[in-house]
mmCIF file of C-alpha atoms and ligand atoms in Angstrom:
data_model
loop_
_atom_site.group_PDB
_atom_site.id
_atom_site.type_symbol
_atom_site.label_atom_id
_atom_site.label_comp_id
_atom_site.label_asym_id
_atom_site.label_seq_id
_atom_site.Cartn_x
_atom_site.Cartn_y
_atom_site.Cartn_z
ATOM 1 C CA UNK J 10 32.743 1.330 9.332
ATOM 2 C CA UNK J 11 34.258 4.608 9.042
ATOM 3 C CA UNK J 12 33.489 5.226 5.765
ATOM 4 C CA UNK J 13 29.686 4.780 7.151
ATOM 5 C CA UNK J 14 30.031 6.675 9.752
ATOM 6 C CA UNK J 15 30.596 9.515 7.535
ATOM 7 C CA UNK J 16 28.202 8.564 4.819
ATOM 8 C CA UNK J 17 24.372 10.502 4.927
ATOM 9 C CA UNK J 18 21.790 7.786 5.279
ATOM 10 C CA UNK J 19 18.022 9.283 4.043
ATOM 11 C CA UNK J 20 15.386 6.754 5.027
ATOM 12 C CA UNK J 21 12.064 6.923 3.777
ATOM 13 C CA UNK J 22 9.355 5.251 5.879
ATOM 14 C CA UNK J 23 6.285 3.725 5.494
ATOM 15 C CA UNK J 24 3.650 3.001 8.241
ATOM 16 C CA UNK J 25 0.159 1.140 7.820
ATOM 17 C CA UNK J 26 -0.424 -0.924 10.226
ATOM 18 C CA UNK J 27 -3.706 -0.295 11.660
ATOM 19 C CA UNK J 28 -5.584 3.093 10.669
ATOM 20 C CA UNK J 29 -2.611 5.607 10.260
ATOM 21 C CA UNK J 30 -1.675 6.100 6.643
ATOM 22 C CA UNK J 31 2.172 7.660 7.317
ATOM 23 C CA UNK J 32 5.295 8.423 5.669
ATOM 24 C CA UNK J 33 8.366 10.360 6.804
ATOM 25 C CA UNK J 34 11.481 11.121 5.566
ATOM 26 C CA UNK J 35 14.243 10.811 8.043
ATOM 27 C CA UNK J 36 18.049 11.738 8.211
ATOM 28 C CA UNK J 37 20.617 9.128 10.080
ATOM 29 C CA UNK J 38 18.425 7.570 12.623
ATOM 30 C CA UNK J 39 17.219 11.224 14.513
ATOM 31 C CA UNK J 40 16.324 13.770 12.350
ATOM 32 C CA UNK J 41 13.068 14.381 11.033
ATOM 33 C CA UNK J 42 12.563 16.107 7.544
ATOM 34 C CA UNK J 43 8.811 15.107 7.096
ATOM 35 C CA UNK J 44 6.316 13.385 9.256
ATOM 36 C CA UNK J 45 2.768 12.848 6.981
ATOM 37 C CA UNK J 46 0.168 11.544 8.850
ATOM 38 C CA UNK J 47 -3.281 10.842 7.608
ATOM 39 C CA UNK J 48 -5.271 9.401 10.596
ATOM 40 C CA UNK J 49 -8.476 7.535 9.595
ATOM 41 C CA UNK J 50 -9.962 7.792 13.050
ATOM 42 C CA UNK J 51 -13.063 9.770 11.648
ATOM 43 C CA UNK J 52 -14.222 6.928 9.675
ATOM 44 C CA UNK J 53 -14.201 4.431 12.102
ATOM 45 C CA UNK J 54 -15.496 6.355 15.237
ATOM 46 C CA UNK J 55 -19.331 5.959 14.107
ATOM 47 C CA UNK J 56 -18.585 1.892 14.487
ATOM 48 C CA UNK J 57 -16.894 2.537 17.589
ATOM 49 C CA UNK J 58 -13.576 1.212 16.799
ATOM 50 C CA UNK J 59 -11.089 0.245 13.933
ATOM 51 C CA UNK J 60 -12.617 -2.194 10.893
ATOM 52 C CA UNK J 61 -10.074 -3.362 9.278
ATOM 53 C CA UNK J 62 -11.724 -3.764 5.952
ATOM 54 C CA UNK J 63 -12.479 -0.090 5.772
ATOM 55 C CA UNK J 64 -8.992 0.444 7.257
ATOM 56 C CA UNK J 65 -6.984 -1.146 4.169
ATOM 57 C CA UNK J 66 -9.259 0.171 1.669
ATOM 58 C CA UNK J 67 -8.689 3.903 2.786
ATOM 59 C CA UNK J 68 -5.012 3.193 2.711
ATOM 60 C CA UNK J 69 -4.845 2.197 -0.829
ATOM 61 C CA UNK J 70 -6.809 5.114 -1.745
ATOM 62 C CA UNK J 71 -3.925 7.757 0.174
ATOM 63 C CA UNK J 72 -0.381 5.598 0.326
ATOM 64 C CA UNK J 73 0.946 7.424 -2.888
ATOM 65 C CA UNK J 74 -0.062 11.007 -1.503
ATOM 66 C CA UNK J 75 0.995 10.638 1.854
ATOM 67 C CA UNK J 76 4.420 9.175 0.872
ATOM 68 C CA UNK J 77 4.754 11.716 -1.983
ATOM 69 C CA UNK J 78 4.147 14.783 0.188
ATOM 70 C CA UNK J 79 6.733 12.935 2.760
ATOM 71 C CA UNK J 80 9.317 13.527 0.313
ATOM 72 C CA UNK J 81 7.947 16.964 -1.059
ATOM 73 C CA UNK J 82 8.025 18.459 2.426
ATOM 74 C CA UNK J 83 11.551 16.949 3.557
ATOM 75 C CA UNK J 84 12.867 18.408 -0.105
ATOM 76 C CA UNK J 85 14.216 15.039 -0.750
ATOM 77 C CA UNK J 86 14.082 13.602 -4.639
ATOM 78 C CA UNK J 87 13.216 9.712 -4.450
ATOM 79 C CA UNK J 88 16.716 9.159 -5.892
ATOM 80 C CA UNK J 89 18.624 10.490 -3.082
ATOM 81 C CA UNK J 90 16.971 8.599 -0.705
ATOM 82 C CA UNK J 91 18.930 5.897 0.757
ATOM 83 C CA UNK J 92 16.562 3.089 1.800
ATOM 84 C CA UNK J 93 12.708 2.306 1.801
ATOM 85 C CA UNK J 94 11.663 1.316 4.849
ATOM 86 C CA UNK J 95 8.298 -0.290 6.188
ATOM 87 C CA UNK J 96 6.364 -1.686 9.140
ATOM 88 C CA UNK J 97 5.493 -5.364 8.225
ATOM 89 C CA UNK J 98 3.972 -6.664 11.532
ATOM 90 C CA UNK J 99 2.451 -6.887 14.234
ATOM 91 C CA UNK J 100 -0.765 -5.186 12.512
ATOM 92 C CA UNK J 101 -3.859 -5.950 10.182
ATOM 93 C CA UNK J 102 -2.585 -7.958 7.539
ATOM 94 C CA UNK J 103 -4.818 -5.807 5.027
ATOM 95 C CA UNK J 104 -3.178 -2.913 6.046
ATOM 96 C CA UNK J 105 0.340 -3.587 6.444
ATOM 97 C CA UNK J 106 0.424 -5.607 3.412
ATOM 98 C CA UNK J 107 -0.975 -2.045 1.577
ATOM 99 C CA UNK J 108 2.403 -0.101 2.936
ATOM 100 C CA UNK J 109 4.608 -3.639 2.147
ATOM 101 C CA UNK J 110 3.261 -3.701 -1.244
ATOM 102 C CA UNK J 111 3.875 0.273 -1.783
ATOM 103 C CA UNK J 112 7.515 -0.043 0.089
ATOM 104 C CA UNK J 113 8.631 -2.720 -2.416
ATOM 105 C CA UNK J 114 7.459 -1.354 -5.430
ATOM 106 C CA UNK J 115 9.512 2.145 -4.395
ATOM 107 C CA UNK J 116 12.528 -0.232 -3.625
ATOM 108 C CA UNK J 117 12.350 -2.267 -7.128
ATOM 109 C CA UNK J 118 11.571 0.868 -9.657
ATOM 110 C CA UNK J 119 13.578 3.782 -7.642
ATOM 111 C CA UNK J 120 16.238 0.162 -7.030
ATOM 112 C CA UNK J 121 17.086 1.195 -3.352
ATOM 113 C CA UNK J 122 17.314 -1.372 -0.785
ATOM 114 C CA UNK J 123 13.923 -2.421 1.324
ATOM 115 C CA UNK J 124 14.398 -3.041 4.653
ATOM 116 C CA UNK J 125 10.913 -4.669 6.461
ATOM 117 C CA UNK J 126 10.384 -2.675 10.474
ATOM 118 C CA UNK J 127 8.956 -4.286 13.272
ATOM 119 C CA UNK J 128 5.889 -2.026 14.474
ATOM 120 C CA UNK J 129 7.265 -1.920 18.576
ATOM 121 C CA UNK J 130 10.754 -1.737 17.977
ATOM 122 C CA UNK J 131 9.361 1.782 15.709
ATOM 123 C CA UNK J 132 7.653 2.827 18.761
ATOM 124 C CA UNK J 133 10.596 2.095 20.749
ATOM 125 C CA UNK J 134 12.917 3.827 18.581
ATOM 126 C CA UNK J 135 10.719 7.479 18.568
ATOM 127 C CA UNK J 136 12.772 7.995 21.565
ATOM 128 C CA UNK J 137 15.820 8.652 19.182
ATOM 129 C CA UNK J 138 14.417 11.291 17.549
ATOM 130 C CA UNK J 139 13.010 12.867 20.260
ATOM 131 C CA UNK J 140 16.845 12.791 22.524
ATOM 132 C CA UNK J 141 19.840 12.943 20.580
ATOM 133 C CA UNK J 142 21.220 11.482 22.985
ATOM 134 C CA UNK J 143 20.290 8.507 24.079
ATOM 135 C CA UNK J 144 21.545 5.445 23.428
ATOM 136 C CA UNK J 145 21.213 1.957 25.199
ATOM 137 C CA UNK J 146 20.742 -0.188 27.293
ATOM 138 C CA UNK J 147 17.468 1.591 29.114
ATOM 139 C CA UNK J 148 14.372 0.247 29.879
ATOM 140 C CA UNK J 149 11.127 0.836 28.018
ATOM 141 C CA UNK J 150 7.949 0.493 28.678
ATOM 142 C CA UNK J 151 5.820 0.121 25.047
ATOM 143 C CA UNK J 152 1.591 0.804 25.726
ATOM 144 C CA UNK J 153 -0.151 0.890 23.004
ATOM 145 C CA UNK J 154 -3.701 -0.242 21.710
ATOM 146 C CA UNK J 155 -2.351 -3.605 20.811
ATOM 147 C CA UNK J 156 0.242 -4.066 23.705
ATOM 148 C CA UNK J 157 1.691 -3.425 26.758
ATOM 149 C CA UNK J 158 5.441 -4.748 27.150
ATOM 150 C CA UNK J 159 7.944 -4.169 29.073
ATOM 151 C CA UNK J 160 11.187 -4.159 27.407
ATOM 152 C CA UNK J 161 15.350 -4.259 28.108
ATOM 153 C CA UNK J 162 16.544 -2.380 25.044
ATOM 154 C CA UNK J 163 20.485 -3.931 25.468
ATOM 155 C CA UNK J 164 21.718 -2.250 22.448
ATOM 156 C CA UNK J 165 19.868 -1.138 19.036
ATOM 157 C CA UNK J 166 17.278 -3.403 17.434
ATOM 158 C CA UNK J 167 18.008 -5.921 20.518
ATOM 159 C CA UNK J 168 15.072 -6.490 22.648
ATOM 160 C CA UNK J 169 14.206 -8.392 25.670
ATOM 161 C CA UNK J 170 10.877 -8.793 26.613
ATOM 162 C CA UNK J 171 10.437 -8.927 29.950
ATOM 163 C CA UNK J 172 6.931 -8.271 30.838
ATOM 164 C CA UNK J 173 3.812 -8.347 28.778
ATOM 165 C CA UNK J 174 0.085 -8.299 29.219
ATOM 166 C CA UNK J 175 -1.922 -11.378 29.689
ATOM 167 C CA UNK J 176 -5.114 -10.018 28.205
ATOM 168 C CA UNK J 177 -6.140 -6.770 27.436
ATOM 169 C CA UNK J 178 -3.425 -4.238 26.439
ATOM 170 C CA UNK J 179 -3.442 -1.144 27.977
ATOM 171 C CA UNK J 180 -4.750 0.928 25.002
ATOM 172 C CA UNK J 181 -7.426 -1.435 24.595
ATOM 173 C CA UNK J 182 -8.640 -1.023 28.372
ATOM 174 C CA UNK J 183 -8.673 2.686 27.606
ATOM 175 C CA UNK J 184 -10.544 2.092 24.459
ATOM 176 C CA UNK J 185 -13.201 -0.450 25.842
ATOM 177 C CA UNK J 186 -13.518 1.707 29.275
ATOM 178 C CA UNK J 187 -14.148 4.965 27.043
ATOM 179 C CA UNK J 188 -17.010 3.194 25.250
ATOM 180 C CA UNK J 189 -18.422 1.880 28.483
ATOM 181 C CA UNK J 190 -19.190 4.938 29.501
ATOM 182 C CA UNK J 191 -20.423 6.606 26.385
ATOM 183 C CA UNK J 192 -16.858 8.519 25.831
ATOM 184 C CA UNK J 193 -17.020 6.952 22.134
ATOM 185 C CA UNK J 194 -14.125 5.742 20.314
ATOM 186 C CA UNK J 195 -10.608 6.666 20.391
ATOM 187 C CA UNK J 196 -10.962 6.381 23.974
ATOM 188 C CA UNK J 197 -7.555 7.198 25.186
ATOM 189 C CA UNK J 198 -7.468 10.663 24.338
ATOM 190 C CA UNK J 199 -11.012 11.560 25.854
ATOM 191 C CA UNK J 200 -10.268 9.849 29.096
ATOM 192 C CA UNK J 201 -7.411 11.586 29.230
ATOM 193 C CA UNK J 202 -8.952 14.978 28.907
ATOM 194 C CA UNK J 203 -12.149 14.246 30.950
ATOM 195 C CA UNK J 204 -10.266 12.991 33.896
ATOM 196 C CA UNK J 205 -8.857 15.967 34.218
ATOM 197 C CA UNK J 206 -12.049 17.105 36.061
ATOM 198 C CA UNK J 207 -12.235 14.287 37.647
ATOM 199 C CA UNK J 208 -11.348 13.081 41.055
ATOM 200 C CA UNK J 209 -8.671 9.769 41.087
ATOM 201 C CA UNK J 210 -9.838 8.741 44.447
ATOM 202 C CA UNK J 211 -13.833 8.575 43.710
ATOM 203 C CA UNK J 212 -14.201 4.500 43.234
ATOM 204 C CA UNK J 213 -11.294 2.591 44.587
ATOM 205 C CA UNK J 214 -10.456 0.258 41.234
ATOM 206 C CA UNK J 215 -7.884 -2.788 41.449
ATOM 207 C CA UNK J 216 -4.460 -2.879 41.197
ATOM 208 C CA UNK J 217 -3.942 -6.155 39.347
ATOM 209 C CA UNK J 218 -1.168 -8.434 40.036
ATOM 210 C CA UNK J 219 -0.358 -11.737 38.130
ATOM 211 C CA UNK J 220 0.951 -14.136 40.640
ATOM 212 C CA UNK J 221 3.687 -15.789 38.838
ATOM 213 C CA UNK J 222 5.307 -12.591 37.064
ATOM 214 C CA UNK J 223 6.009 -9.418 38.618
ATOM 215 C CA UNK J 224 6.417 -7.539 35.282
ATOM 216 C CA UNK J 225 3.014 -9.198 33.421
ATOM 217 C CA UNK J 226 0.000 -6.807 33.665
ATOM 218 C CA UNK J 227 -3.618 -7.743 33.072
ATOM 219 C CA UNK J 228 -5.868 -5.065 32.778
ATOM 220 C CA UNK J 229 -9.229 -7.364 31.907
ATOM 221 C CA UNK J 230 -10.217 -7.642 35.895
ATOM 222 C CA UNK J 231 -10.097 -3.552 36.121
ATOM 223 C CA UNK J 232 -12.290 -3.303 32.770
ATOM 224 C CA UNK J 233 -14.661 -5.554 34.583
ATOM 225 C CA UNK J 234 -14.858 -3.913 37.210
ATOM 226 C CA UNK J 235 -15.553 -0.419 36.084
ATOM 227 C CA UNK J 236 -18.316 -2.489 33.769
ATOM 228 C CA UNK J 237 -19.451 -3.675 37.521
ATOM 229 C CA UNK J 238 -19.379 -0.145 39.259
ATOM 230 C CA UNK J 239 -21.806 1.268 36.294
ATOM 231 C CA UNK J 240 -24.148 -1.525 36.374
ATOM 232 C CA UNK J 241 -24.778 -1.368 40.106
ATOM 233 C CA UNK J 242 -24.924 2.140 39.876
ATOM 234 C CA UNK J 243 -27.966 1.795 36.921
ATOM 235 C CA UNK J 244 -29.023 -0.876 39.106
ATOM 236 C CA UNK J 245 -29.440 1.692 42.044
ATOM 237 C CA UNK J 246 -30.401 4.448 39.619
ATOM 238 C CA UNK J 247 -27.942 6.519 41.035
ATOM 239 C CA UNK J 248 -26.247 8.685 38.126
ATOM 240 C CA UNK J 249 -22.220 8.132 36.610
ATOM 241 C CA UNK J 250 -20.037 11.036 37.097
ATOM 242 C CA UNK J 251 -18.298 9.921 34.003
ATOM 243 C CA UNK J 252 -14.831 12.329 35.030
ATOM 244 C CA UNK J 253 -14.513 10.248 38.173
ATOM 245 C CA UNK J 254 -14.911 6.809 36.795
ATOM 246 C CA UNK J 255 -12.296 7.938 34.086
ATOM 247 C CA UNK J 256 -9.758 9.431 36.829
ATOM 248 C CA UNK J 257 -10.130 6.495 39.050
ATOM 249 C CA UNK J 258 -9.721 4.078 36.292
ATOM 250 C CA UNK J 259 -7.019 6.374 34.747
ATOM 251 C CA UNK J 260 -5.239 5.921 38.324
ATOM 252 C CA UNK J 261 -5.832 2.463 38.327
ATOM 253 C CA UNK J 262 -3.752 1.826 34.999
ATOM 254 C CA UNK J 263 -0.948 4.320 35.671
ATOM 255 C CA UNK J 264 -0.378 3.191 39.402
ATOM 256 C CA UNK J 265 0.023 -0.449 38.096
ATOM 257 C CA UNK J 266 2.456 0.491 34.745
ATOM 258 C CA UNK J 267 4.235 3.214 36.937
ATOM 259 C CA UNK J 268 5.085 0.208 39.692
ATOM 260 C CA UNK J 269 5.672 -2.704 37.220
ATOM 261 C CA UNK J 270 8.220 -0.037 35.498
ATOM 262 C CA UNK J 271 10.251 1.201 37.983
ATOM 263 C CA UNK J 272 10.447 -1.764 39.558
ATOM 264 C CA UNK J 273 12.125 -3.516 36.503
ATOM 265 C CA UNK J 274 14.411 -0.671 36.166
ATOM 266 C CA UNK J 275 16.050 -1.075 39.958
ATOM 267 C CA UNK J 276 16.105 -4.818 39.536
ATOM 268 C CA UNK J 277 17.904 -4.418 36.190
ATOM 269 C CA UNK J 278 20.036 -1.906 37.554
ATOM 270 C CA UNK J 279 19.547 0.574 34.985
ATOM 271 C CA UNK J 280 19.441 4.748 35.221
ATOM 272 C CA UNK J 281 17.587 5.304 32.158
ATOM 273 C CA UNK J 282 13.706 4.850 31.544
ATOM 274 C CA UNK J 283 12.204 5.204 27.866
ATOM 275 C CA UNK J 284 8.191 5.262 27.489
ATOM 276 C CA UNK J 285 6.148 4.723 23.775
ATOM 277 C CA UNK J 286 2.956 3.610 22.204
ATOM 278 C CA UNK J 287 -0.150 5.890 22.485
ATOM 279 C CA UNK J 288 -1.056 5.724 25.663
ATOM 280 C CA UNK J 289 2.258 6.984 26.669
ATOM 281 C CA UNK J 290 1.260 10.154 25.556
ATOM 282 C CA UNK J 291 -1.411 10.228 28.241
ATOM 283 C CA UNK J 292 -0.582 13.188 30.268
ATOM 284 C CA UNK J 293 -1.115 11.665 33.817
ATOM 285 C CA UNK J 294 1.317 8.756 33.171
ATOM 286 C CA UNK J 295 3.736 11.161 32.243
ATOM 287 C CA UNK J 296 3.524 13.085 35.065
ATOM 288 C CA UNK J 297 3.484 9.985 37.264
ATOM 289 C CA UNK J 298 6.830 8.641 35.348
ATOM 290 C CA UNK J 299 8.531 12.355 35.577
ATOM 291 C CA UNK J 300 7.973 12.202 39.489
ATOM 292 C CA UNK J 301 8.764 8.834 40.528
ATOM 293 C CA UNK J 302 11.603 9.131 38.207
ATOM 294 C CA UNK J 303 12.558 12.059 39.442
ATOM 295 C CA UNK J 304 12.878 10.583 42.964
ATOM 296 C CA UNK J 305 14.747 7.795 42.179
ATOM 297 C CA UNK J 306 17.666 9.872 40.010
ATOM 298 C CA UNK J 307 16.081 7.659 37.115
ATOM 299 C CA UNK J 308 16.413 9.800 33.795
ATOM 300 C CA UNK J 309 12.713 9.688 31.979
ATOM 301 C CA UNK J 310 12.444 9.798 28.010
ATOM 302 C CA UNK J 311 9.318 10.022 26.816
ATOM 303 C CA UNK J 312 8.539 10.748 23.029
ATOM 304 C CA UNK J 313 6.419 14.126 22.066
ATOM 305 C CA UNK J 314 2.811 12.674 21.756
ATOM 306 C CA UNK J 315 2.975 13.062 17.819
ATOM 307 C CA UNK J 316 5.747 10.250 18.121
ATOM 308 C CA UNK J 317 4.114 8.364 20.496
ATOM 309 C CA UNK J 318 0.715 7.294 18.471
ATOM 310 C CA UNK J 319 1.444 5.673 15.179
ATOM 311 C CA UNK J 320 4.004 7.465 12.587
ATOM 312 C CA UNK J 321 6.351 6.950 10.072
ATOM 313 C CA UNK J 322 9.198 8.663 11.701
ATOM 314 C CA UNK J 323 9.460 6.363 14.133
ATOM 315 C CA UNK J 324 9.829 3.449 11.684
ATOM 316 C CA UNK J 325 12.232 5.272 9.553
ATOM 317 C CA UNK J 326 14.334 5.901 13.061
ATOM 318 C CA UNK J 327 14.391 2.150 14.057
ATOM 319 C CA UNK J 328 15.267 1.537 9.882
ATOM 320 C CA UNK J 329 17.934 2.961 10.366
ATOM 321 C CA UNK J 330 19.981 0.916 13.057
ATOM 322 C CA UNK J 331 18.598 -1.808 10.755
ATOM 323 C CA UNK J 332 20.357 -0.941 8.106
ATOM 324 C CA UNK J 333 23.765 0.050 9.905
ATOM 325 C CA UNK J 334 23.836 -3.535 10.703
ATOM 326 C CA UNK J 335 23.559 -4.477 7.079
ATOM 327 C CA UNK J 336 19.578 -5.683 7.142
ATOM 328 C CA UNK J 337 18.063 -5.744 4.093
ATOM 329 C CA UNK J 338 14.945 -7.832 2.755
ATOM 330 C CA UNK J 339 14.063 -9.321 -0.652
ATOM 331 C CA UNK J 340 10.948 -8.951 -2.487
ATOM 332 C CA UNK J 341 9.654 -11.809 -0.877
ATOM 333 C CA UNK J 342 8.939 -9.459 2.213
ATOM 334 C CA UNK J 343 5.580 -10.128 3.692
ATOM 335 C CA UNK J 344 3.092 -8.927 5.929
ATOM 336 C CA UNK J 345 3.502 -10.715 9.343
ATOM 337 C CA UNK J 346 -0.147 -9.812 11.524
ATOM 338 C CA UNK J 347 1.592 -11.155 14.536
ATOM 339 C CA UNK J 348 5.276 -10.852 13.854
ATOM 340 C CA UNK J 349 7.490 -11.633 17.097
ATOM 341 C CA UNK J 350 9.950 -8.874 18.921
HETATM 342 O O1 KG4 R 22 0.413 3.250 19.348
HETATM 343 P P1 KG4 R 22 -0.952 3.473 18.869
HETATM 344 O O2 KG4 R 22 -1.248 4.734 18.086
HETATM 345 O O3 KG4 R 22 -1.463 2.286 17.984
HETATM 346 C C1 KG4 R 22 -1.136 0.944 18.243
HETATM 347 O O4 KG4 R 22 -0.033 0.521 17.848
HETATM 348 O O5 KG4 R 22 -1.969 0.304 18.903
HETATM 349 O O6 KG4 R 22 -1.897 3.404 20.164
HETATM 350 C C2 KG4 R 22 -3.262 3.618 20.097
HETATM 351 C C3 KG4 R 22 -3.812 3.479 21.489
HETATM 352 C C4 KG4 R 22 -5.335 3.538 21.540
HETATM 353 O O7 KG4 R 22 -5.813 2.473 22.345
HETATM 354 C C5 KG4 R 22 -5.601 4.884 22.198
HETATM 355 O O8 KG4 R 22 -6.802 4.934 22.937
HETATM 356 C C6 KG4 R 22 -4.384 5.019 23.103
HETATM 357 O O9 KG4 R 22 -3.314 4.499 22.341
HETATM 358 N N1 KG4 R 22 -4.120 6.420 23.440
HETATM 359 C C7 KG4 R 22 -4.154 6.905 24.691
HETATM 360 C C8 KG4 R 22 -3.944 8.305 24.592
HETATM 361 N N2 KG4 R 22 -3.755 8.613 23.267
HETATM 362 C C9 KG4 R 22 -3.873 7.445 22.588
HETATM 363 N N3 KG4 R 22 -4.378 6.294 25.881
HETATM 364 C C10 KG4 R 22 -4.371 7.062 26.981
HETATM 365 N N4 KG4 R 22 -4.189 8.403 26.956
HETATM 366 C C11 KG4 R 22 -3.959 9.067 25.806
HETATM 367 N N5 KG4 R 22 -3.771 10.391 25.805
HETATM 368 ZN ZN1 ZN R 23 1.381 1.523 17.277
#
């Protein structure tokens, strides 16, 4: 153990899971060398969302120039990289499978070992690069476009999923809410801005609760009910202010993952509080998290938005715990669309 304690480890990781061609280059765990992102969100805003046909195909066509600028701009020659490391699930199958297919061909001709990432505990894990200095057990609370969990991080690569969403994630609320009205796709971001000159208090949204589990979320009854409040108001011909349907709804979401969050944090009896996945980089949930944290003596990571939304970083951060513990995958590795935490 000592001897690995001492030894560098240089990760290179690959991300493709949904419509973020990445690859980074990343030094024991926490330090970033190279982050290459090439977002696809262009293409797939005039159909309003992600297809996943058009996602995969764009990937093949940029996986070897992202990943070879990854290693350009961290300085790093392929052979003194230590491991290849990829997301292979939860995602599109067509796309993860084009950054499984890439990672093991780098492992077999460059023979380094290939070690296969789970897509949440990546987002998870962006939380070591962005604090040194933290280590579990904490809390986290993981919103993306495909999830919203709540999760006990008891030590690295060791999950417990405590509370998850029973329809819509979080993202995906954002997303559908956006295109409801006419924000366009990715919705996240714009509701984010727009809100902003909006006022939180306009339309008084639900809170949802799910009866049998205090930590579950469901976000479907608050979509509907913004999709309500705009067809009464076309109904009445009255106009939308668009900023105050986004603020309120913004509110809406933040009030019930702020709650849900802190709330699992006392009951665990925890002092630390991690947050990840897009929406985490949504600037009134942070501020929500860095007051109510603040009043509880509850000390708030929360990833620079760059590491929130999909990256490569993040996956070559979690890779690296992996491969402390000795992990290591076969060429056999496959794509897993709905691969278990
Ligand atoms: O983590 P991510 O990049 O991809 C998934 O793994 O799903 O998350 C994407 C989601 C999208 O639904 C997007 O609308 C949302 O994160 N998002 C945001 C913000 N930025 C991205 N939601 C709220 N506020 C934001 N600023
Ligand atoms: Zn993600």
């Amino acid at each position: 153990m000592e001897q690995q304690d001492r030894e560098e480890v240089l990760i290179l990781a690959i991300e493709s899971s949904c419509d973020e061609t990445a690859a980074s280059v990343v030094r024991n765990g926490r330090e970033v060398l190279s982050n290459v992102i090439f977002t696809q969100i262009d293409l797939h805003t005039r159909y309003g969302g992600v297809v996943p046909e058009i996602a995969s195909r764009k990937h093949i066509e940029k996986i070897n120039q992202v990943i070879e600028e990854a290693l350009e701009q961290a300085g790093v020659p392929l052979e003194e990289i230590t491991a290849v490391a990829v997301t292979y699930g939860p995602g599109l199958v067509g796309a993860l499978l084009v950054g499984v297919s890439a990672a093991k061909a780098i492992s077999f001709a460059a023979r380094k070992p290939l070690i296969g990432v789970h897509h949440i505990s990546g987002h998870i894990s962006a939380n070591y690069i962005e604090y040194p200095d933290l280590e579990p057990p904490f809390v986290c609370l993981v919103a993306s476009g495909g999830h919203s969990h709540l999760v006990v991080v008891r030590d690295y690569g060791d999950y417990e999923i405590i509370g998850r969403t029973r329809d819509d994630a979080a993202g995906e609320a954002f997303d559908k809410v956006a295109r409801a009205i006419g924000l366009g796709y990715p919705g996240g971001p714009k509701i984010d801005k727009i809100s902003r000159e909006g006022n939180p208090d306009a339309i008084p949204f639900p809170r949802a609760k799910v009866a049998e589990s205090k930590y579950d979320f469901s976000f479907s009854g608050l979509k509907s009910a913004v999709l309500n409040y705009l067809n009464a108001c076309r109904m009445k011909g009255e106009e939308i202010c668009q900023a105050d349907v986004a603020a309120s709804f913004q509110k809406a979401v933040v009030d019930v993952l702020v709650e849900h969050s802190l709330h699992a944090v006392k009951e665990y009896g925890y002092d630390k509080f991690a947050i990840a996945g897009g929406v985490a980089s949504n600037s009134s949930l942070r501020e929500a998290f860095e007051k109510e944290c603040g009043k509880r003596n509850i000390r708030f990571y929360h990833p620079a938005p760059v590491y929130c939304t999909d990256n490569a970083a993040m996956i070559g951060a979690a890779a690296y715990y992996e491969y402390r513990k000795g992990v290591r995958h076969g060429y056999d590795l496959n794509a897993v669309p709905n691969l278990k935490l």
